[in-house]
Structures are given as C-alpha cells and as structure tokens.
XYZ file of N, CA, C and O in Angstrom:
680
model
N 11.935 29.399 -35.100
C 12.858 30.299 -35.731
C 13.142 31.449 -34.783
O 12.241 31.985 -34.174
N 14.417 31.794 -34.644
C 14.773 32.863 -33.737
C 15.515 33.959 -34.472
O 16.269 33.695 -35.404
N 15.278 35.148 -34.026
C 16.020 36.295 -34.550
C 16.563 37.033 -33.349
O 15.847 37.263 -32.372
N 17.813 37.413 -33.397
C 18.359 38.140 -32.252
C 19.238 39.285 -32.730
O 19.811 39.247 -33.806
N 19.293 40.242 -31.916
C 20.131 41.398 -32.197
C 21.201 41.418 -31.125
O 20.915 41.456 -29.935
N 22.494 41.433 -31.501
C 23.600 41.301 -30.573
C 23.728 42.496 -29.633
O 24.085 42.334 -28.482
N 23.454 43.696 -30.105
C 23.705 44.884 -29.306
C 22.786 44.984 -28.104
O 23.226 45.263 -26.997
N 21.528 44.774 -28.300
C 20.586 45.027 -27.225
C 20.228 43.785 -26.437
O 19.559 43.887 -25.418
N 20.657 42.573 -26.871
C 20.271 41.361 -26.176
C 18.819 41.023 -26.414
O 18.210 40.271 -25.675
N 18.245 41.618 -27.409
C 16.830 41.446 -27.732
C 16.643 40.169 -28.543
O 17.363 39.917 -29.492
N 15.680 39.309 -28.150
C 15.422 38.066 -28.856
C 13.965 38.008 -29.236
O 13.094 38.290 -28.415
N 13.712 37.610 -30.464
C 12.349 37.445 -30.939
C 12.166 35.983 -31.297
O 12.970 35.412 -32.028
N 11.135 35.395 -30.788
C 10.818 34.007 -31.118
C 9.493 34.002 -31.849
O 8.474 34.406 -31.300
N 9.499 33.549 -33.065
C 8.278 33.527 -33.864
C 7.433 32.319 -33.481
O 7.950 31.231 -33.267
N 6.142 32.526 -33.397
C 5.227 31.448 -33.048
C 4.964 30.586 -34.265
O 4.916 31.073 -35.390
N 4.787 29.288 -34.028
C 4.439 28.353 -35.094
C 2.958 28.554 -35.410
O 2.108 28.419 -34.530
N 2.587 28.883 -36.652
C 1.172 29.134 -36.946
C 0.303 27.892 -36.798
O -0.898 27.996 -36.588
N 0.874 26.692 -36.888
C 0.086 25.462 -36.755
C -0.016 24.983 -35.317
O -0.784 24.079 -35.013
N 0.756 25.581 -34.425
C 0.733 25.154 -33.027
C -0.548 25.622 -32.367
O -1.025 26.728 -32.610
N -1.141 24.767 -31.501
C -2.369 25.194 -30.811
C -2.081 26.351 -29.857
O -1.032 26.402 -29.242
N -3.014 27.247 -29.741
C -2.866 28.413 -28.885
C -3.746 28.246 -27.652
O -4.838 27.720 -27.718
N -3.260 28.711 -26.517
C -4.100 28.692 -25.326
C -4.872 30.019 -25.241
O -4.828 30.828 -26.161
N -5.563 30.263 -24.148
C -6.428 31.435 -24.010
C -5.642 32.748 -24.111
O -6.148 33.747 -24.606
N -4.385 32.751 -23.651
C -3.590 33.979 -23.680
C -2.976 34.223 -25.048
O -2.338 35.237 -25.280
N -3.140 33.288 -25.967
C -2.612 33.477 -27.309
C -1.236 32.867 -27.505
O -0.706 32.907 -28.596
N -0.620 32.362 -26.440
C 0.693 31.750 -26.596
C 0.525 30.268 -26.960
O -0.519 29.676 -26.721
N 1.546 29.711 -27.545
C 1.482 28.313 -28.002
C 1.401 27.376 -26.804
O 2.195 27.456 -25.878
N 0.410 26.492 -26.816
C 0.258 25.502 -25.745
C 1.221 24.349 -26.003
O 1.514 24.002 -27.130
N 1.733 23.743 -24.944
C 2.661 22.625 -25.076
C 1.905 21.362 -25.466
O 0.847 21.070 -24.932
N 2.462 20.624 -26.414
C 1.896 19.351 -26.817
C 2.741 18.233 -26.235
O 3.947 18.386 -26.042
N 2.131 17.101 -25.981
C 2.877 15.973 -25.441
C 3.787 15.399 -26.507
O 3.655 15.676 -27.696
N 4.721 14.567 -26.082
C 5.665 13.949 -27.002
C 4.940 13.122 -28.055
O 5.283 13.162 -29.226
N 3.916 12.375 -27.636
C 3.175 11.533 -28.576
C 2.470 12.365 -29.639
O 2.340 11.957 -30.786
N 2.006 13.548 -29.268
C 1.343 14.415 -30.237
C 2.344 15.052 -31.195
O 2.035 15.307 -32.346
N 3.550 15.357 -30.721
C 4.555 15.998 -31.552
C 5.271 15.001 -32.454
O 5.756 15.360 -33.504
N 5.365 13.748 -32.027
C 6.181 12.771 -32.738
C 5.455 12.235 -33.964
O 4.349 11.734 -33.880
N 6.106 12.322 -35.090
C 5.576 11.770 -36.323
C 6.736 11.137 -37.074
O 7.888 11.516 -36.888
N 6.405 10.182 -37.930
C 7.478 9.643 -38.756
C 7.788 10.627 -39.873
O 7.157 11.679 -39.990
N 8.721 10.295 -40.727
C 9.172 11.282 -41.716
C 8.114 11.637 -42.743
O 8.233 12.624 -43.441
N 7.064 10.841 -42.886
C 5.998 11.153 -43.831
C 4.821 11.854 -43.150
O 3.818 12.125 -43.794
N 4.918 12.072 -41.847
C 3.881 12.785 -41.144
C 2.667 11.953 -40.790
O 1.645 12.478 -40.386
N 2.752 10.626 -40.922
C 1.588 9.785 -40.659
C 1.548 9.264 -39.231
O 0.508 8.942 -38.720
N 2.683 9.108 -38.608
C 2.725 8.574 -37.257
C 2.467 7.085 -37.232
O 2.432 6.414 -38.261
N 2.282 6.554 -36.051
C 2.025 5.125 -35.874
C 0.610 4.803 -36.342
O -0.342 5.466 -35.960
N 0.468 3.790 -37.143
C -0.847 3.471 -37.698
C -1.658 2.533 -36.821
O -2.853 2.444 -36.949
N -1.028 1.774 -35.980
C -1.762 0.837 -35.129
C -0.809 0.127 -34.191
O 0.346 0.516 -34.022
N -1.295 -0.936 -33.571
C -0.475 -1.688 -32.642
C 0.642 -2.398 -33.393
O 0.488 -2.806 -34.532
N 1.764 -2.568 -32.719
C 2.881 -3.263 -33.337
C 2.662 -4.765 -33.385
O 3.076 -5.428 -34.313
N 1.998 -5.308 -32.368
C 1.755 -6.741 -32.300
C 0.274 -6.952 -31.973
O -0.230 -6.422 -31.000
N -0.387 -7.735 -32.784
C -1.807 -7.995 -32.568
C -2.007 -8.942 -31.387
O -1.199 -9.844 -31.162
N -3.083 -8.782 -30.629
C -3.320 -9.633 -29.459
C -3.481 -11.117 -29.794
O -3.313 -11.968 -28.927
N -3.785 -11.442 -31.026
C -3.975 -12.846 -31.390
C -2.654 -13.559 -31.672
O -2.638 -14.783 -31.781
N -1.565 -12.826 -31.774
C -0.272 -13.435 -32.068
C 0.435 -13.861 -30.784
O 0.288 -13.214 -29.742
N 1.214 -14.943 -30.834
C 1.865 -15.450 -29.626
C 2.830 -14.461 -28.987
O 2.989 -14.457 -27.773
N 3.489 -13.632 -29.752
C 4.473 -12.712 -29.193
C 3.844 -11.511 -28.487
O 4.557 -10.688 -27.920
N 2.521 -11.406 -28.501
C 1.846 -10.285 -27.853
C 2.061 -10.321 -26.333
O 2.241 -9.288 -25.705
N 2.058 -11.517 -25.780
C 2.267 -11.667 -24.333
C 3.730 -11.993 -24.058
O 4.368 -12.721 -24.801
N 4.234 -11.513 -22.954
C 5.607 -11.795 -22.572
C 5.691 -13.168 -21.919
O 4.672 -13.765 -21.556
N 6.911 -13.666 -21.738
C 7.087 -14.949 -21.051
C 6.549 -14.870 -19.628
O 5.979 -15.822 -19.116
N 6.732 -13.737 -19.010
C 6.228 -13.553 -17.653
C 4.700 -13.624 -17.619
O 4.121 -14.234 -16.714
N 4.041 -13.017 -18.600
C 2.576 -13.071 -18.680
C 2.095 -14.511 -18.872
O 1.124 -14.943 -18.253
N 2.771 -15.237 -19.756
C 2.376 -16.631 -20.004
C 2.580 -17.481 -18.761
O 1.749 -18.333 -18.434
N 3.667 -17.254 -18.017
C 3.917 -18.002 -16.788
C 2.844 -17.691 -15.754
O 2.347 -18.600 -15.074
N 2.486 -16.428 -15.609
C 1.419 -16.042 -14.673
C 0.118 -16.759 -15.009
O -0.600 -17.215 -14.109
N -0.187 -16.870 -16.299
C -1.405 -17.570 -16.704
C -1.341 -19.058 -16.363
O -2.354 -19.648 -15.968
N -0.165 -19.667 -16.505
C -0.023 -21.080 -16.135
C -0.278 -21.285 -14.649
O -0.938 -22.245 -14.243
N 0.249 -20.382 -13.830
C 0.034 -20.481 -12.376
C -1.445 -20.311 -12.045
O -2.012 -21.077 -11.260
N -2.097 -19.338 -12.661
C -3.514 -19.107 -12.368
C -4.387 -20.257 -12.873
O -5.362 -20.630 -12.218
N -4.041 -20.836 -14.016
C -4.785 -22.005 -14.512
C -4.661 -23.174 -13.561
O -5.640 -23.872 -13.276
N -3.456 -23.390 -13.055
C -3.231 -24.486 -12.115
C -3.983 -24.249 -10.806
O -4.603 -25.166 -10.253
N -3.936 -23.019 -10.317
C -4.649 -22.690 -9.080
C -6.157 -22.845 -9.272
O -6.854 -23.358 -8.380
N -6.668 -22.432 -10.418
C -8.097 -22.576 -10.703
C -8.496 -24.046 -10.778
O -9.555 -24.436 -10.300
N -7.638 -24.856 -11.379
C -7.910 -26.295 -11.474
C -8.014 -26.928 -10.089
O -8.939 -27.709 -9.815
N -7.078 -26.568 -9.204
C -7.143 -27.090 -7.830
C -8.370 -26.559 -7.097
O -9.000 -27.288 -6.321
N -8.717 -25.316 -7.325
C -9.892 -24.749 -6.662
C -11.162 -25.432 -7.144
O -12.095 -25.642 -6.367
N -11.204 -25.796 -8.437
C -12.370 -26.521 -8.956
C -12.498 -27.896 -8.308
O -13.613 -28.373 -8.092
N -11.378 -28.528 -7.991
C -11.404 -29.861 -7.371
C -11.732 -29.768 -5.883
O -12.591 -30.473 -5.377
N -11.054 -28.849 -5.151
C -11.167 -28.796 -3.692
C -12.126 -27.737 -3.181
O -12.681 -27.888 -2.094
N -12.308 -26.671 -3.880
C -13.281 -25.651 -3.500
C -12.941 -24.887 -2.234
O -11.952 -24.184 -2.146
N -13.779 -25.026 -1.215
C -13.747 -24.208 -0.001
C -12.392 -24.151 0.711
O -11.992 -23.072 1.153
N -11.647 -25.256 0.865
C -10.360 -25.146 1.584
C -9.356 -24.202 0.923
O -8.436 -23.731 1.575
N -9.548 -23.907 -0.340
C -8.595 -23.032 -1.036
C -9.081 -21.593 -1.154
O -8.410 -20.771 -1.779
N -10.224 -21.280 -0.557
C -10.697 -19.896 -0.560
C -9.730 -19.029 0.239
O -9.309 -19.385 1.334
N -9.373 -17.897 -0.302
C -8.485 -16.965 0.394
C -7.005 -17.225 0.193
O -6.176 -16.458 0.669
N -6.641 -18.294 -0.508
C -5.235 -18.564 -0.773
C -4.781 -17.663 -1.909
O -5.444 -17.550 -2.933
N -3.656 -17.000 -1.716
C -3.106 -16.138 -2.748
C -1.961 -16.858 -3.443
O -1.169 -17.542 -2.802
N -1.896 -16.715 -4.733
C -0.814 -17.289 -5.525
C -0.006 -16.135 -6.099
O -0.573 -15.187 -6.647
N 1.323 -16.231 -5.960
C 2.190 -15.156 -6.426
C 3.325 -15.732 -7.256
O 3.641 -16.917 -7.167
N 3.919 -14.880 -8.069
C 5.066 -15.264 -8.882
C 6.172 -14.247 -8.640
O 5.954 -13.042 -8.748
N 7.349 -14.744 -8.262
C 8.547 -13.919 -8.148
C 9.547 -14.413 -9.176
O 9.475 -15.552 -9.625
N 10.482 -13.566 -9.520
C 11.492 -13.960 -10.505
C 12.439 -15.016 -9.935
O 12.659 -16.051 -10.543
N 13.042 -14.725 -8.778
C 13.992 -15.644 -8.152
C 13.743 -15.671 -6.645
O 13.128 -14.762 -6.100
N 14.216 -16.722 -5.956
C 14.074 -16.755 -4.495
C 14.861 -15.616 -3.850
O 15.878 -15.173 -4.397
N 14.438 -15.157 -2.694
C 15.106 -14.008 -2.075
C 16.549 -14.272 -1.659
O 17.361 -13.373 -1.644
N 16.906 -15.493 -1.318
C 18.261 -15.788 -0.843
C 19.013 -16.678 -1.835
O 19.757 -17.566 -1.435
N 18.873 -16.429 -3.096
C 19.460 -17.275 -4.134
C 20.986 -17.296 -4.078
O 21.593 -18.357 -4.236
N 21.613 -16.171 -3.812
C 23.074 -16.128 -3.767
C 23.619 -17.048 -2.680
O 24.595 -17.761 -2.891
N 22.976 -17.037 -1.527
C 23.416 -17.892 -0.420
C 23.198 -19.365 -0.761
O 24.036 -20.205 -0.449
N 22.093 -19.705 -1.405
C 21.825 -21.087 -1.795
C 22.863 -21.594 -2.798
O 23.339 -22.726 -2.699
N 23.211 -20.758 -3.745
C 24.224 -21.138 -4.735
C 25.575 -21.301 -4.063
O 26.326 -22.241 -4.367
N 25.909 -20.418 -3.128
C 27.182 -20.512 -2.407
C 27.254 -21.793 -1.580
O 28.313 -22.410 -1.463
N 26.120 -22.214 -1.020
C 26.077 -23.443 -0.217
C 26.019 -24.695 -1.081
O 26.205 -25.796 -0.571
N 25.713 -24.541 -2.351
C 25.625 -25.687 -3.253
C 24.293 -26.417 -3.199
O 24.157 -27.495 -3.770
N 23.307 -25.848 -2.548
C 21.997 -26.489 -2.483
C 21.127 -26.006 -3.653
O 21.295 -24.886 -4.131
N 20.217 -26.850 -4.124
C 19.376 -26.433 -5.254
C 18.377 -25.356 -4.828
O 17.850 -25.393 -3.719
N 18.110 -24.399 -5.692
C 17.150 -23.347 -5.337
C 15.727 -23.901 -5.345
O 15.392 -24.780 -6.140
N 14.872 -23.398 -4.463
C 13.484 -23.873 -4.437
C 12.704 -23.330 -5.633
O 12.973 -22.246 -6.125
N 11.738 -24.130 -6.089
C 10.890 -23.692 -7.198
C 9.705 -22.883 -6.700
O 9.042 -22.208 -7.485
N 9.430 -22.960 -5.426
C 8.321 -22.223 -4.846
C 8.392 -22.290 -3.337
O 9.261 -22.955 -2.766
N 7.474 -21.610 -2.689
C 7.404 -21.670 -1.229
C 5.971 -21.418 -0.772
O 5.157 -20.845 -1.495
N 5.704 -21.879 0.425
C 4.401 -21.675 1.062
C 4.603 -20.776 2.268
O 5.468 -21.028 3.114
N 3.829 -19.708 2.352
C 3.864 -18.801 3.490
C 2.542 -18.933 4.235
O 1.481 -18.668 3.656
N 2.583 -19.368 5.505
C 1.336 -19.536 6.259
C 0.585 -18.218 6.447
O 1.147 -17.135 6.307
N -0.669 -18.340 6.789
C -1.520 -17.162 6.993
C -1.076 -16.400 8.232
O -0.578 -16.975 9.203
N -1.231 -15.095 8.157
C -0.994 -14.237 9.318
C -2.331 -13.635 9.716
O -3.352 -13.879 9.072
N -2.318 -12.842 10.744
C -3.581 -12.224 11.163
C -4.059 -11.178 10.164
O -5.249 -10.890 10.082
N -3.141 -10.623 9.347
C -3.517 -9.612 8.356
C -3.852 -10.204 6.994
O -4.708 -9.684 6.287
N -3.147 -11.255 6.607
C -3.297 -11.801 5.259
C -3.467 -13.306 5.307
O -3.035 -13.973 6.242
N -4.077 -13.842 4.252
C -4.264 -15.274 4.137
C -2.979 -15.965 3.697
O -1.957 -15.324 3.464
N -3.018 -17.281 3.551
C -1.824 -18.005 3.116
C -1.448 -17.647 1.680
O -2.294 -17.262 0.882
N -0.150 -17.787 1.386
C 0.323 -17.436 0.060
C 1.283 -18.511 -0.449
O 2.135 -18.986 0.290
N 1.095 -18.874 -1.709
C 1.988 -19.806 -2.385
C 2.695 -19.021 -3.475
O 2.052 -18.404 -4.325
N 4.018 -19.034 -3.423
C 4.826 -18.269 -4.362
C 5.639 -19.214 -5.227
O 6.267 -20.137 -4.718
N 5.618 -18.995 -6.524
C 6.457 -19.742 -7.455
C 7.557 -18.818 -7.959
O 7.323 -17.627 -8.162
N 8.749 -19.383 -8.153
C 9.884 -18.620 -8.650
C 10.054 -18.940 -10.136
O 10.487 -20.015 -10.515
N 9.688 -17.978 -10.960
C 9.588 -18.192 -12.401
C 10.890 -18.648 -13.033
O 10.914 -19.627 -13.778
N 11.990 -18.002 -12.758
C 13.258 -18.355 -13.404
C 13.720 -19.751 -13.005
O 14.220 -20.495 -13.837
N 13.538 -20.111 -11.767
C 13.970 -21.431 -11.300
C 13.118 -22.520 -11.949
O 13.635 -23.552 -12.396
N 11.802 -22.296 -12.016
C 10.916 -23.290 -12.627
C 11.217 -23.416 -14.116
O 11.298 -24.527 -14.651
N 11.416 -22.303 -14.800
C 11.716 -22.363 -16.232
C 13.036 -23.085 -16.502
O 13.143 -23.844 -17.468
N 14.023 -22.863 -15.669
C 15.303 -23.550 -15.862
C 15.230 -25.014 -15.470
O 15.996 -25.826 -15.968
N 14.313 -25.360 -14.595
C 14.151 -26.748 -14.173
C 13.346 -27.585 -15.142
O 13.216 -28.795 -14.972
N 12.790 -26.948 -16.139
C 11.971 -27.657 -17.124
C 12.831 -27.986 -18.339
O 13.278 -27.082 -19.045
N 13.074 -29.284 -18.604
C 13.947 -29.640 -19.725
C 13.362 -29.296 -21.093
O 14.086 -28.959 -22.011
N 12.036 -29.383 -21.220
C 11.377 -29.124 -22.499
C 10.296 -28.062 -22.275
O 9.549 -28.126 -21.306
N 10.239 -27.083 -23.165
C 9.282 -25.979 -23.014
C 7.840 -26.462 -22.957
O 7.004 -25.877 -22.279
N 7.542 -27.553 -23.664
C 6.170 -28.068 -23.708
C 5.739 -28.650 -22.357
O 4.556 -28.828 -22.105
N 6.688 -28.977 -21.495
C 6.369 -29.544 -20.186
C 6.280 -28.497 -19.088
O 6.077 -28.834 -17.922
N 6.423 -27.234 -19.436
C 6.405 -26.178 -18.427
C 5.080 -26.134 -17.677
O 5.058 -25.991 -16.452
N 3.982 -26.305 -18.371
C 2.673 -26.273 -17.720
C 2.554 -27.385 -16.676
O 2.051 -27.159 -15.576
N 3.045 -28.575 -17.009
C 2.991 -29.684 -16.059
C 3.866 -29.415 -14.837
O 3.479 -29.703 -13.708
N 5.051 -28.863 -15.062
C 5.943 -28.572 -13.943
C 5.356 -27.483 -13.047
O 5.407 -27.597 -11.814
N 4.787 -26.454 -13.634
C 4.143 -25.396 -12.834
C 3.024 -25.997 -11.994
O 2.908 -25.713 -10.799
N 2.212 -26.859 -12.598
C 1.115 -27.466 -11.863
C 1.645 -28.335 -10.715
O 1.082 -28.316 -9.612
N 2.718 -29.079 -10.955
C 3.281 -29.907 -9.888
C 3.791 -29.073 -8.721
O 3.595 -29.429 -7.559
N 4.429 -27.953 -9.012
C 4.927 -27.083 -7.936
C 3.747 -26.503 -7.155
O 3.767 -26.474 -5.916
N 2.709 -26.071 -7.851
C 1.523 -25.543 -7.169
C 0.876 -26.627 -6.320
O 0.495 -26.393 -5.165
N 0.765 -27.838 -6.843
C 0.156 -28.947 -6.093
C 0.968 -29.258 -4.848
O 0.406 -29.451 -3.764
N 2.299 -29.324 -4.974
C 3.126 -29.655 -3.807
C 2.986 -28.633 -2.692
O 2.863 -28.998 -1.520
N 3.012 -27.369 -3.022
C 2.926 -26.349 -1.971
C 1.506 -26.201 -1.436
O 1.323 -25.888 -0.254
N 0.518 -26.467 -2.248
C -0.863 -26.475 -1.746
C -1.074 -27.668 -0.827
O -1.747 -27.553 0.210
N -0.499 -28.808 -1.169
C -0.584 -29.992 -0.303
C 0.123 -29.736 1.022
O -0.363 -30.151 2.083
N 1.249 -29.047 0.971
C 1.954 -28.680 2.198
C 1.070 -27.800 3.072
O 1.000 -27.977 4.291
N 0.370 -26.856 2.451
C -0.511 -25.958 3.180
C -1.667 -26.724 3.837
O -2.018 -26.476 4.982
N -2.260 -27.669 3.087
C -3.410 -28.419 3.604
C -3.014 -29.594 4.485
O -3.871 -30.192 5.138
N -1.740 -29.967 4.455
C -1.274 -31.086 5.278
C -1.677 -32.441 4.714
O -1.928 -33.371 5.481
N -1.745 -32.563 3.399
C -2.090 -33.830 2.752
C -0.986 -34.186 1.755
O -0.146 -33.364 1.409
N -1.013 -35.421 1.289
C -0.054 -35.850 0.274
C -0.441 -35.237 -1.075
O -1.630 -35.127 -1.388
N 0.537 -34.863 -1.888
C 0.220 -34.268 -3.184
C -0.615 -35.191 -4.077
O -1.443 -34.721 -4.848
N -0.418 -36.516 -3.960
C -1.168 -37.462 -4.784
C -2.659 -37.435 -4.456
O -3.493 -37.682 -5.319
N -3.002 -37.147 -3.210
C -4.413 -37.079 -2.832
C -5.036 -35.737 -3.228
O -6.247 -35.648 -3.403
N -4.197 -34.711 -3.349
C -4.705 -33.395 -3.721
C -5.128 -33.353 -5.184
O -6.168 -32.803 -5.520
N -4.324 -33.943 -6.054
C -4.635 -33.976 -7.481
C -4.275 -35.358 -8.012
O -3.127 -35.779 -7.915
N -5.224 -36.070 -8.586
C -4.970 -37.445 -9.026
C -3.936 -37.561 -10.151
O -3.316 -38.594 -10.301
N -3.719 -36.525 -10.940
C -2.753 -36.613 -12.034
C -1.361 -36.131 -11.637
O -0.459 -36.088 -12.468
N -1.154 -35.801 -10.360
C 0.132 -35.338 -9.910
C 1.153 -36.476 -9.975
O 0.874 -37.609 -9.625
N 2.343 -36.146 -10.426
C 3.488 -37.052 -10.305
C 4.731 -36.187 -10.162
O 4.866 -35.157 -10.834
N 5.583 -36.586 -9.279
C 6.784 -35.796 -9.010
C 7.659 -35.782 -10.261
O 8.105 -36.810 -10.725
N 7.916 -34.618 -10.817
C 8.680 -34.500 -12.064
C 10.084 -33.953 -11.836
O 10.894 -33.972 -12.734
N 10.343 -33.383 -10.711
C 11.666 -32.772 -10.524
C 12.359 -33.335 -9.322
O 11.869 -34.034 -8.528
C-alpha cells in the first residue's frame, strides 16, 4: 500500500506485517516459490506426476535408458573390449540438411574412433531411430541393432558375431 503527497514528492510505503524482516528491520525478499500460492493459500501439495507412472519420464529419458540397456547387455557379453567406450544420444545428425538435400537416408548412429584425449564414442540419433521404427514396441530392438552395428564396426567384427540375437531390421 502506498501513500503519496503530490506537493512534496514524499512517498510512504507501508511494510507488510507478515513479511519476514531482516536484521535492519526492512522486509527481506522472498523467492517466487515462497510468494506463489494458489487462490486458497495452500500452494502445490505434491508432485504433479508420480515416479511410478509412465508419463513421469520423457521420451528422451526412455530412449537414453534403451541405449544404456543395450550397451550394458553388450558389455555383459564382451566385457573388457568395451571398457572405456562412451555411448551418446543426439537428437539429429549434424549434417541432416545436407543429407536431405542430397536425397540420401540419414544415419541412425555413428562411431567416432578414440583420440589421445578421449576413448571411442558411439552416438545414436534419437529422432532418426524413432522415425525409422514402424512400431513403438520394436524401438528397443532397433536401438539394440544400431548399437550392435556401430560396436561391431568399432571392434572390426561382424554384427552377428557380436550379439547372437542381432538381425538387420532397417
């Protein structure tokens, strides 16, 4: 609440009696979350989505888990040769516009050899893999096939020898 007098330019600002005071007696600033309440003054009662519900995780989170499950499965089979391999997920390939202009299909993933600073990296392109999967239930199989193919490329072996259940799906 403000009171002002036009002649002298004098302004009085009344302090909110419920506002917290700092050491000097002036009202301390509260964060937005502390100030925000719904119209009944109760605020948010809890999480909007429980962790046990499917919508709690985003599509990107679920895709990341599929990639990590596939990488773990290969590591359980092969062990030591896959130590230090990094698996990454990008949304789209870096040169997608040029690939579309040329009429060539976009890659679902890529293998980057090791450098002196970092180990080898296998990258999957989430949007391309999701669009390449005709049925949502087969997404896990397609992700695993892409991981197997690029891991086989890295190790210099055929994908069928890397994982016995591999079959080319795309």
